[in-house]
Coordinates of C-alpha atoms and ligand atoms in Angstrom, one line a residue:
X1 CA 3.9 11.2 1.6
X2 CA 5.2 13.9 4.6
X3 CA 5.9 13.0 7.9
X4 CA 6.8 14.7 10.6
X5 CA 10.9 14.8 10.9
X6 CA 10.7 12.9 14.1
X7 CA 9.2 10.5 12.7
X8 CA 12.2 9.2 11.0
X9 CA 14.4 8.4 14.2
X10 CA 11.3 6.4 15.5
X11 CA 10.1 2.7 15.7
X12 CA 7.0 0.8 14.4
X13 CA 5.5 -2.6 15.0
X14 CA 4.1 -3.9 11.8
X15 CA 2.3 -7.1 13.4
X16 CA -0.1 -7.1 16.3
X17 CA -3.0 -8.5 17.8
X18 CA -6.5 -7.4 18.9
X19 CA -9.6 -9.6 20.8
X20 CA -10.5 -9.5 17.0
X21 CA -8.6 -12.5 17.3
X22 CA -6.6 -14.0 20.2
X23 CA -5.0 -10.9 21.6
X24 CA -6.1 -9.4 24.8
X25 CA -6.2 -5.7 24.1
X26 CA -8.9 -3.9 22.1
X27 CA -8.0 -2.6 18.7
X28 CA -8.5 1.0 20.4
X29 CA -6.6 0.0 23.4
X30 CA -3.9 -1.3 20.9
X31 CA -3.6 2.0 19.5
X32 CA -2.9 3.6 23.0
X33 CA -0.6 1.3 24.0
X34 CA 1.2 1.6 20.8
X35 CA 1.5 5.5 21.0
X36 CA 2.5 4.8 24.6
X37 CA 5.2 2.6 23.6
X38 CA 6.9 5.5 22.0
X39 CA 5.4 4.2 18.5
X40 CA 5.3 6.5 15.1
X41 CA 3.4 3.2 12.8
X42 CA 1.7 0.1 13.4
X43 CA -0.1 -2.0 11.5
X44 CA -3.1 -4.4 13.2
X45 CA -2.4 -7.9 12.0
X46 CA -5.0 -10.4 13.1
X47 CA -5.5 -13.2 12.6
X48 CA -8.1 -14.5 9.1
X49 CA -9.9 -11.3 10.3
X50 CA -10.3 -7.1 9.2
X51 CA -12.9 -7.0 11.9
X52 CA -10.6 -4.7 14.2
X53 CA -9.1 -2.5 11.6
X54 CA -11.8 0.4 11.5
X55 CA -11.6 1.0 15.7
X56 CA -7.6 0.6 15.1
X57 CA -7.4 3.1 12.3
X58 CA -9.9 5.6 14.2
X59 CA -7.8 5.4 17.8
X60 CA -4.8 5.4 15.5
X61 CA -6.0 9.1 13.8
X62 CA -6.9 10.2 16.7
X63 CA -3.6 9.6 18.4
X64 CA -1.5 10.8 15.4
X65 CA 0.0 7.6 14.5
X66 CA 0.3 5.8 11.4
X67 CA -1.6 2.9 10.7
X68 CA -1.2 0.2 8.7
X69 CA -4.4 -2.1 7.8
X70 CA -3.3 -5.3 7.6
X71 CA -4.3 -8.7 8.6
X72 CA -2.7 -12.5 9.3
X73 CA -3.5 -15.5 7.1
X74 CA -3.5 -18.8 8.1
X75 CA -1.5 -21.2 5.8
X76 CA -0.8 -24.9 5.4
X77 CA 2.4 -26.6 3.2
X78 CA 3.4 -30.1 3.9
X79 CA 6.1 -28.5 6.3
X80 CA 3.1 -27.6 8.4
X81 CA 1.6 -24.1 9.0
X82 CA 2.6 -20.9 7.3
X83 CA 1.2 -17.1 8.5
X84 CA 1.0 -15.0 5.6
X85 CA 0.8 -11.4 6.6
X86 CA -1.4 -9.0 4.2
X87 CA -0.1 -5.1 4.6
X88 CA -1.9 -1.9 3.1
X89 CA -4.9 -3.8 2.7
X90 CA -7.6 -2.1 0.8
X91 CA -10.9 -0.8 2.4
X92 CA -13.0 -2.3 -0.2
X93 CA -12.0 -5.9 0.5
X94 CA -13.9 -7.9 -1.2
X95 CA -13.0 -10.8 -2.4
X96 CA -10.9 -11.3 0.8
X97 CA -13.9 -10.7 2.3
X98 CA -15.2 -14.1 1.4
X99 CA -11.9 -15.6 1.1
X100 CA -11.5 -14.9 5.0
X101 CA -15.2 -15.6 5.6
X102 CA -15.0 -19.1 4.1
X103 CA -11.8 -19.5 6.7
X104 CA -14.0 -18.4 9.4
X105 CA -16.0 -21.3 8.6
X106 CA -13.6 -23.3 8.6
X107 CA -12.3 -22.7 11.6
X108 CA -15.8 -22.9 12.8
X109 CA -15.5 -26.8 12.1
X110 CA -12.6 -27.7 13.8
X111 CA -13.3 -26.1 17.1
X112 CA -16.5 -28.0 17.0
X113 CA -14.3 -31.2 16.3
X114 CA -11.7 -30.3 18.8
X115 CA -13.8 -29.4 21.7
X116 CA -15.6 -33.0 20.8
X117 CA -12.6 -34.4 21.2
X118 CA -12.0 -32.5 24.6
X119 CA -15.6 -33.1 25.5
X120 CA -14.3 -37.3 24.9
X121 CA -11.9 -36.5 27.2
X122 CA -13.5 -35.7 30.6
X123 CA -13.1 -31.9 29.9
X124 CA -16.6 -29.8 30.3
X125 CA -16.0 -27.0 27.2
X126 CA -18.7 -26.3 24.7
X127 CA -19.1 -24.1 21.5
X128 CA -20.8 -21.5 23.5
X129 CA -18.7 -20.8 26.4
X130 CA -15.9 -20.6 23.5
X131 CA -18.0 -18.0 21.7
X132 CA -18.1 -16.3 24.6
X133 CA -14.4 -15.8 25.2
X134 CA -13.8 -14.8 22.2
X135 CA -14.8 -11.5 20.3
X136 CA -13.3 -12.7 17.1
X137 CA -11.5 -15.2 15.5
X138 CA -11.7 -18.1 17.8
X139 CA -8.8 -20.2 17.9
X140 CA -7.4 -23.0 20.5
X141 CA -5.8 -19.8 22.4
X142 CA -8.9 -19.5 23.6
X143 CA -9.5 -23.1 24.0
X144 CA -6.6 -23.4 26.4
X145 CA -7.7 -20.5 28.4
X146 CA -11.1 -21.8 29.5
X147 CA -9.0 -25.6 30.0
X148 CA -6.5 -23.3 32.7
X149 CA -9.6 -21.7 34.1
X150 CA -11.7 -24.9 34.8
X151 CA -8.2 -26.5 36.5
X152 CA -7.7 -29.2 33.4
X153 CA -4.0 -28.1 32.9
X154 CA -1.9 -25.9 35.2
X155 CA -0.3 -23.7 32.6
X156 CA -1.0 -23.0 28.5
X157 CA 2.0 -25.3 27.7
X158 CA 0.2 -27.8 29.3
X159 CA -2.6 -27.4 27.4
X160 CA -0.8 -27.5 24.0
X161 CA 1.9 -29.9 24.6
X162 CA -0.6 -32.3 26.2
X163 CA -3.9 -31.9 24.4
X164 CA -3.8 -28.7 21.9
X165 CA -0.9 -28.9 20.3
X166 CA 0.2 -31.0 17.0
X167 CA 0.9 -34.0 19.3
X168 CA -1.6 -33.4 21.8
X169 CA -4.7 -35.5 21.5
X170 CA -7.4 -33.5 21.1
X171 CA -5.5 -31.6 18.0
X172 CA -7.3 -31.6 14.5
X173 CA -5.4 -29.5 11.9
X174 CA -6.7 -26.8 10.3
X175 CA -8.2 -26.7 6.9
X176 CA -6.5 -23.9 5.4
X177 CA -5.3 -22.5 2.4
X178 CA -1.7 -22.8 0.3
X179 CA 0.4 -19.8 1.4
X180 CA 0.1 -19.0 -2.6
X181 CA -3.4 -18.7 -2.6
X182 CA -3.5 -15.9 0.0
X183 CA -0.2 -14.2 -1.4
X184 CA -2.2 -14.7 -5.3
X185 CA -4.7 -13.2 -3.0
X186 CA -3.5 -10.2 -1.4
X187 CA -1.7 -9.2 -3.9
X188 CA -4.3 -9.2 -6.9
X189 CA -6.1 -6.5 -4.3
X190 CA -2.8 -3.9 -4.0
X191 CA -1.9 -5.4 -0.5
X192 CA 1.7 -6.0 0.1
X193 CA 2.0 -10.1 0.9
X194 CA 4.4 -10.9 3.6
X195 CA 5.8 -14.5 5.1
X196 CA 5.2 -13.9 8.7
X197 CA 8.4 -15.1 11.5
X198 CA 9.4 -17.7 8.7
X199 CA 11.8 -18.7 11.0
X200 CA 9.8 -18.8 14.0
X201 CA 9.9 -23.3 14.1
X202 CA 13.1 -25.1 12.6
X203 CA 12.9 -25.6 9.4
X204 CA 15.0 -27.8 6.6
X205 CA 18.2 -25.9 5.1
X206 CA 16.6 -23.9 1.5
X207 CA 13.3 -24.2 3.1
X208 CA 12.9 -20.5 3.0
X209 CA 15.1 -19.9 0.0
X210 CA 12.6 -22.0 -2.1
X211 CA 9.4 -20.6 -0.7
X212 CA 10.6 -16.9 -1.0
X213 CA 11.0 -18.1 -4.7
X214 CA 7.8 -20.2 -5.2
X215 CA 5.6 -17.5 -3.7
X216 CA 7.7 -14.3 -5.3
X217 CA 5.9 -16.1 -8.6
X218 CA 2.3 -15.7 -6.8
X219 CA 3.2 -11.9 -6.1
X220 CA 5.1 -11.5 -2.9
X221 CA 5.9 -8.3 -1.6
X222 CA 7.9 -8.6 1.4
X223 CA 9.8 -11.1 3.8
X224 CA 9.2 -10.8 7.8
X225 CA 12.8 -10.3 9.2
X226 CA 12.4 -8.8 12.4
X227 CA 10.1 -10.6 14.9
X228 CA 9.7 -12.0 18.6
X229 CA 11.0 -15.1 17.5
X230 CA 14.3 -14.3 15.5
X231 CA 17.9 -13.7 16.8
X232 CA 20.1 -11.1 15.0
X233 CA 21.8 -13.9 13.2
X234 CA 18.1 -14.6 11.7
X235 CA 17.1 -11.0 11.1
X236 CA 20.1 -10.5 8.9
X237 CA 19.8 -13.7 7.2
X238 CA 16.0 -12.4 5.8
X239 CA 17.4 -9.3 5.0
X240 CA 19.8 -11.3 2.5
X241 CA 17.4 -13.5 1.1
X242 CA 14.7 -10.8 0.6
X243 CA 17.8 -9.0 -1.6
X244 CA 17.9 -12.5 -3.8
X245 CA 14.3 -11.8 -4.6
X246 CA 14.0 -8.3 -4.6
X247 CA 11.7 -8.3 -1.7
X248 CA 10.8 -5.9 0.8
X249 CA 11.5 -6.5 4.2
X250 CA 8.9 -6.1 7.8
X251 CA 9.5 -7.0 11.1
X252 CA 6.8 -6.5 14.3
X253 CA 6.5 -8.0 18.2
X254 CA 3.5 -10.3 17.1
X255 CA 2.3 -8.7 20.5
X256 CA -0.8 -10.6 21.7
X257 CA -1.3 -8.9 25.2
X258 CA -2.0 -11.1 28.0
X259 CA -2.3 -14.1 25.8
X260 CA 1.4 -14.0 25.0
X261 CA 3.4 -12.2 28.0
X262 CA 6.8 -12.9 26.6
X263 CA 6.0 -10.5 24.0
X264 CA 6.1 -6.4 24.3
X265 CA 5.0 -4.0 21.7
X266 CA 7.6 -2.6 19.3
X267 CA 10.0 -5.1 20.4
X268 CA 11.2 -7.6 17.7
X269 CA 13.3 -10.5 19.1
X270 CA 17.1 -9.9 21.0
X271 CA 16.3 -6.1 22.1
X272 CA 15.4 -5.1 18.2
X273 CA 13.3 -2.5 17.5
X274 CA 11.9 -2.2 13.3
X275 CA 13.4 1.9 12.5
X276 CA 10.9 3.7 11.0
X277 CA 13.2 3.2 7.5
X278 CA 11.5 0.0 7.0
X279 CA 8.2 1.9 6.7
X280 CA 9.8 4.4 4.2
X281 CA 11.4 1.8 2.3
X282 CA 7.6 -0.5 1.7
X283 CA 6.0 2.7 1.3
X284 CA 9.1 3.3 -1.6
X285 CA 8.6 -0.2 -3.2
X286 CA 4.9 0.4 -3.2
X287 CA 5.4 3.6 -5.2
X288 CA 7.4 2.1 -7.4
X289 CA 5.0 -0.9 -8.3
X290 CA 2.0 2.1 -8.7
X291 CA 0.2 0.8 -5.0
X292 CA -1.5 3.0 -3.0
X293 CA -0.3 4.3 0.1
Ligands
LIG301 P1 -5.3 -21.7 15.9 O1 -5.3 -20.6 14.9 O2 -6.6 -22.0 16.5 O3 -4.6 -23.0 15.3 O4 -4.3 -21.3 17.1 C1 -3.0 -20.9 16.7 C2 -2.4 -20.1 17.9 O5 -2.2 -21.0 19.0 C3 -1.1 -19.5 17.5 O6 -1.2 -18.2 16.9 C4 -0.4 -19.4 18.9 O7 -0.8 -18.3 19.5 C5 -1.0 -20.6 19.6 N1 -0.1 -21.8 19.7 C6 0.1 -22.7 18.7 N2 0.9 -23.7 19.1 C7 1.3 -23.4 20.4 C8 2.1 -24.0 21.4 N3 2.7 -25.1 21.1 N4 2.2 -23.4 22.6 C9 1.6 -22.2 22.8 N5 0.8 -21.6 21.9 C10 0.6 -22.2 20.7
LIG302 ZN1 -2.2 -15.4 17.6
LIG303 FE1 1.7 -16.1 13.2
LIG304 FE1 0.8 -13.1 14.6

């Protein structure tokens, strides 16, 4: 594939999110904001979801950028959660249609038992008003906007660290799936399977090493080595172990909008921006490997 010669100097954000999930921007509004930015590629990552990708890849035509279908999976190991990002993902989806929509559900349950649990503890938050501030994936994001809204904590931290969050006491972990089963996933449909900010929460020494191996068996395609959450130090780190493994490499702002102000569009932890080489050089390994572009 072409593209303009420009294009090549330029940046992209390969993970974003939309109110299909717990962003704050619509997958249209994405797209402007991403073209604004100075963007030449970005891919819509959100979370258990593909609901935003047709508006995103419309706006994203429109505008002239490149777009990237992709989506974020929610993961569980016994070292807690694990985002596994899906890249180039097919527009006949099924069966990660189901797969996602059986997460959905899921998810569906624990709200109900957290917002029980919330309901147990003086706060007044239903299913409904959730629903309703939410136009996709609902998830305790949203939870801990209606608890700052109705004066039950002062700020979001509040609402994790005290109630929300692993320790807090309304928390109910997720039922989710192995990271292998959504890489095994992903990859038997031609996406490429990404861990996403593995480095974002302190993690034992070979942590990483060992999953980029484990899951490189289930068909892993790349590591995510720049992100929000990652110094330089970290970035370059990913970059070595993705080598070890023969693994691409990604890197996005995990931009959420409002619902995460620290983070800006095309900006990927310590004043990093992803070149548009990292593009080129998926796009390369996908060629390789027969993919579609
Ligand atoms: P859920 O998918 O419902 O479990 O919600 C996960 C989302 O909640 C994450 O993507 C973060 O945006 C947010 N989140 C999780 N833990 C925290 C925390 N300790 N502080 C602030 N936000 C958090
Ligand atoms: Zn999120
Ligand atoms: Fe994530
Ligand atoms: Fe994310």
């Amino acid at each position: 594939m072409q593209f303009p010669r420009d294009f090549y100097m330029g940046y992209i954000d390969l993970h974003t999110h939309s109110t299909a999930s717990d962003g704050t921007d619509s997958p249209g509004q994405l797209m402007v904001k991403a073209k604004n930015a100075g963007l030449e590629a970005i891919a819509l990552t959100d979370h258990d979801t593909l609901d935003g990708l047709p508006r995103a890849e419309e706006a994203a035509r429109d505008l002239g950028l490149v777009f990237i279908r992709g989506c974020e999976i929610s993961t569980t190991t016994e070292q807690g959660e694990i985002h596994v990002l899906g890249l180039w993902i097919p527009h006949k989806s099924e069966p990660l249609d189901s797969f996602l929509k059986h997460l959905q559900d899921m998810r569906f349950s624990r709200n109900a038992a957290m917002t029980e649990k919330l309901r147990n503890l003086g706060m007044d938050i239903t299913m409904e008003e959730l629903a309703a501030e939410a136009r996709g994936t609902i998830g305790r994001p949203h939870m801990a906007k209606i608890m700052l809204a109705k004066g039950y904590v002062s700020d979001r931290s509040e609402a994790f660290d005290k109630y929300l969050g692993i320790n807090g006491k309304a928390y109910v972990p997720k039922i989710a799936p192995r990271p292998e089963q959504a890489v095994r996933m992903l990859a038997s449909l031609g996406a490429t399977a990404a861990i996403a900010h593995p480095l974002l929460r302190p993690k034992p020494a070979g942590w990483l090493d060992s999953l980029s191996c484990e899951l490189s068996a289930a068909g892993l395609g790349a590591l995510e080595a720049w992100h929000s959450s990652h110094s330089s130090k970290q970035v370059h780190e990913i970059c070595e172990l993705a080598k070890k493994y023969k693994l691409g490499v990604c890197g996005g702002s995990d931009y959420h909008g409002k619902s995460k102000p620290g983070l800006e569009l095309g900006m990927a932890g310590e004043n990093a921006k992803v070149p548009f080489s990292v593009l080129e050089n998926l796009m390369e390994m996908r060629k390789n490997a027969g993919l579609p572009l």
